[in-house]
């Protein structure tokens, strides 16, 4: 064998070694990114739960028996303060849910989002608000 053939074999072998190392590094990097993505999704889930609970607590703090009765009778029976309170609550909850949908949380499972919106529409006034104003908000 002459020296050129040996040099080509050594170069080819070195190329294979470098390619193997790069593939191994890419595999490690993918595993690291998968773990980071899962951690980020878990953190986001906890943040969403915390934010939903904070919004519910805020809304419940504004409720009194009369306000709750008026929520059941419809949007037209609410005072300006109550309408504003309802609007803030609805927009916050709708924003959280649509953000989750946009980010394809829970794999984009429509049942999760149906449940979330059904839980939001527990009172007639909230449904009235959605029909009159919320649909426009959801198209933004």
Short mmCIF file of C-alpha atoms in Angstrom, two decimals:
data_model
loop_
_atom_site.label_atom_id
_atom_site.label_comp_id
_atom_site.label_asym_id
_atom_site.label_seq_id
_atom_site.Cartn_x
_atom_site.Cartn_y
_atom_site.Cartn_z
CA UNK A 1 0.00 0.00 0.00
CA UNK A 2 1.27 3.35 -0.79
CA UNK A 3 1.10 6.31 1.52
CA UNK A 4 -1.81 8.05 -0.28
CA UNK A 5 -4.13 5.07 0.28
CA UNK A 6 -3.15 4.85 3.95
CA UNK A 7 -3.75 8.60 4.35
CA UNK A 8 -7.19 8.28 2.76
CA UNK A 9 -8.09 5.38 5.07
CA UNK A 10 -6.94 7.32 8.13
CA UNK A 11 -8.85 10.42 6.96
CA UNK A 12 -12.00 8.37 6.33
CA UNK A 13 -11.71 6.70 9.73
CA UNK A 14 -11.19 10.07 11.43
CA UNK A 15 -14.26 11.44 9.63
CA UNK A 16 -16.34 8.50 10.87
CA UNK A 17 -15.11 9.05 14.44
CA UNK A 18 -15.95 12.77 14.30
CA UNK A 19 -19.39 12.03 12.79
CA UNK A 20 -20.07 9.44 15.51
CA UNK A 21 -19.11 11.91 18.24
CA UNK A 22 -21.36 14.59 16.72
CA UNK A 23 -24.29 12.17 16.55
CA UNK A 24 -23.68 11.18 20.17
CA UNK A 25 -23.58 14.87 21.21
CA UNK A 26 -26.80 15.57 19.31
CA UNK A 27 -28.49 12.66 21.09
CA UNK A 28 -27.40 14.01 24.47
CA UNK A 29 -28.55 17.52 23.51
CA UNK A 30 -31.97 16.21 22.42
CA UNK A 31 -32.43 14.41 25.74
CA UNK A 32 -31.45 17.58 27.60
CA UNK A 33 -33.88 19.67 25.56
CA UNK A 34 -36.67 17.13 26.15
CA UNK A 35 -36.10 17.36 29.91
CA UNK A 36 -36.01 21.17 29.75
CA UNK A 37 -39.22 21.24 27.71
CA UNK A 38 -40.97 18.94 30.18
CA UNK A 39 -39.77 21.09 33.10
CA UNK A 40 -41.02 24.24 31.37
CA UNK A 41 -44.40 22.62 30.70
CA UNK A 42 -44.65 21.54 34.35
CA UNK A 43 -43.77 25.06 35.52
CA UNK A 44 -46.35 26.53 33.15
CA UNK A 45 -48.99 24.10 34.46
CA UNK A 46 -48.31 25.15 38.03
CA UNK A 47 -48.43 28.84 37.04
CA UNK A 48 -51.75 28.38 35.23
CA UNK A 49 -53.27 26.59 38.23
CA UNK A 50 -52.00 29.30 40.58
CA UNK A 51 -53.29 32.07 38.34
CA UNK A 52 -56.72 30.43 37.95
CA UNK A 53 -56.99 29.97 41.70
CA UNK A 54 -55.94 33.57 42.33
CA UNK A 55 -58.54 34.84 39.86
CA UNK A 56 -61.25 32.66 41.41
CA UNK A 57 -60.34 33.89 44.90
CA UNK A 58 -60.41 37.49 43.65
CA UNK A 59 -63.85 36.96 42.10
CA UNK A 60 -65.23 35.15 45.15
CA UNK A 61 -64.02 38.03 47.35
CA UNK A 62 -66.22 40.37 45.29
CA UNK A 63 -69.29 38.13 45.59
CA UNK A 64 -72.07 38.56 48.08
CA UNK A 65 -75.46 36.79 48.12
CA UNK A 66 -77.18 39.57 46.14
CA UNK A 67 -74.46 39.70 43.49
CA UNK A 68 -74.59 35.92 43.15
CA UNK A 69 -78.38 35.98 42.65
CA UNK A 70 -78.01 38.65 39.99
CA UNK A 71 -75.34 36.56 38.26
CA UNK A 72 -77.92 33.79 37.94
CA UNK A 73 -80.58 36.14 36.56
CA UNK A 74 -78.45 37.68 33.82
CA UNK A 75 -76.15 40.51 32.80
CA UNK A 76 -78.94 43.11 32.60
CA UNK A 77 -79.51 42.90 36.37
CA UNK A 78 -75.92 43.70 37.37
CA UNK A 79 -74.74 47.07 38.64
CA UNK A 80 -71.91 48.83 36.81
CA UNK A 81 -69.42 47.66 39.46
CA UNK A 82 -70.66 44.08 39.18
CA UNK A 83 -70.52 44.21 35.36
CA UNK A 84 -66.95 45.49 35.51
CA UNK A 85 -66.01 42.81 38.03
CA UNK A 86 -67.52 40.15 35.80
CA UNK A 87 -65.73 41.56 32.73
CA UNK A 88 -62.35 41.48 34.46
CA UNK A 89 -62.92 37.92 35.65
CA UNK A 90 -64.15 36.72 32.25
CA UNK A 91 -61.31 38.32 30.30
CA UNK A 92 -58.71 36.93 32.66
CA UNK A 93 -60.07 33.40 32.60
CA UNK A 94 -60.65 33.47 28.83
CA UNK A 95 -57.13 34.77 28.25
CA UNK A 96 -55.64 31.96 30.33
CA UNK A 97 -57.66 29.32 28.50
CA UNK A 98 -56.97 30.66 25.02
CA UNK A 99 -53.27 30.96 25.83
CA UNK A 100 -53.26 27.33 26.91
CA UNK A 101 -55.00 26.42 23.64
CA UNK A 102 -52.51 28.42 21.57
CA UNK A 103 -49.59 26.70 23.31
CA UNK A 104 -51.30 23.31 22.82
CA UNK A 105 -51.29 22.43 26.49
CA UNK A 106 -52.52 18.93 27.34
CA UNK A 107 -51.83 17.98 23.74
CA UNK A 108 -54.55 20.32 22.49
CA UNK A 109 -57.20 17.98 23.94
CA UNK A 110 -60.54 19.69 23.17
CA UNK A 111 -62.22 18.04 26.17
CA UNK A 112 -59.93 19.94 28.54
CA UNK A 113 -60.92 23.25 26.96
CA UNK A 114 -64.61 22.35 26.87
CA UNK A 115 -64.40 21.61 30.58
CA UNK A 116 -62.56 24.89 31.25
CA UNK A 117 -65.14 26.98 29.39
CA UNK A 118 -68.08 25.06 30.88
CA UNK A 119 -66.63 25.80 34.32
CA UNK A 120 -66.43 29.49 33.37
CA UNK A 121 -70.06 29.66 32.18
CA UNK A 122 -71.61 28.68 35.51
CA UNK A 123 -73.89 31.73 35.72
CA UNK A 124 -76.31 33.21 33.20
CA UNK A 125 -74.66 36.65 33.44
CA UNK A 126 -71.31 35.21 32.36
CA UNK A 127 -72.92 33.51 29.38
CA UNK A 128 -74.75 36.77 28.53
CA UNK A 129 -71.46 38.65 28.77
CA UNK A 130 -69.84 36.18 26.40
CA UNK A 131 -72.68 36.45 23.89
CA UNK A 132 -72.70 40.26 23.94
CA UNK A 133 -69.03 41.12 24.39
CA UNK A 134 -66.84 38.07 24.90
CA UNK A 135 -67.17 36.72 21.37
CA UNK A 136 -65.59 39.91 20.07
CA UNK A 137 -62.80 39.52 22.62
CA UNK A 138 -62.16 35.90 21.64
CA UNK A 139 -61.67 36.86 17.97
CA UNK A 140 -58.74 39.17 18.74
#
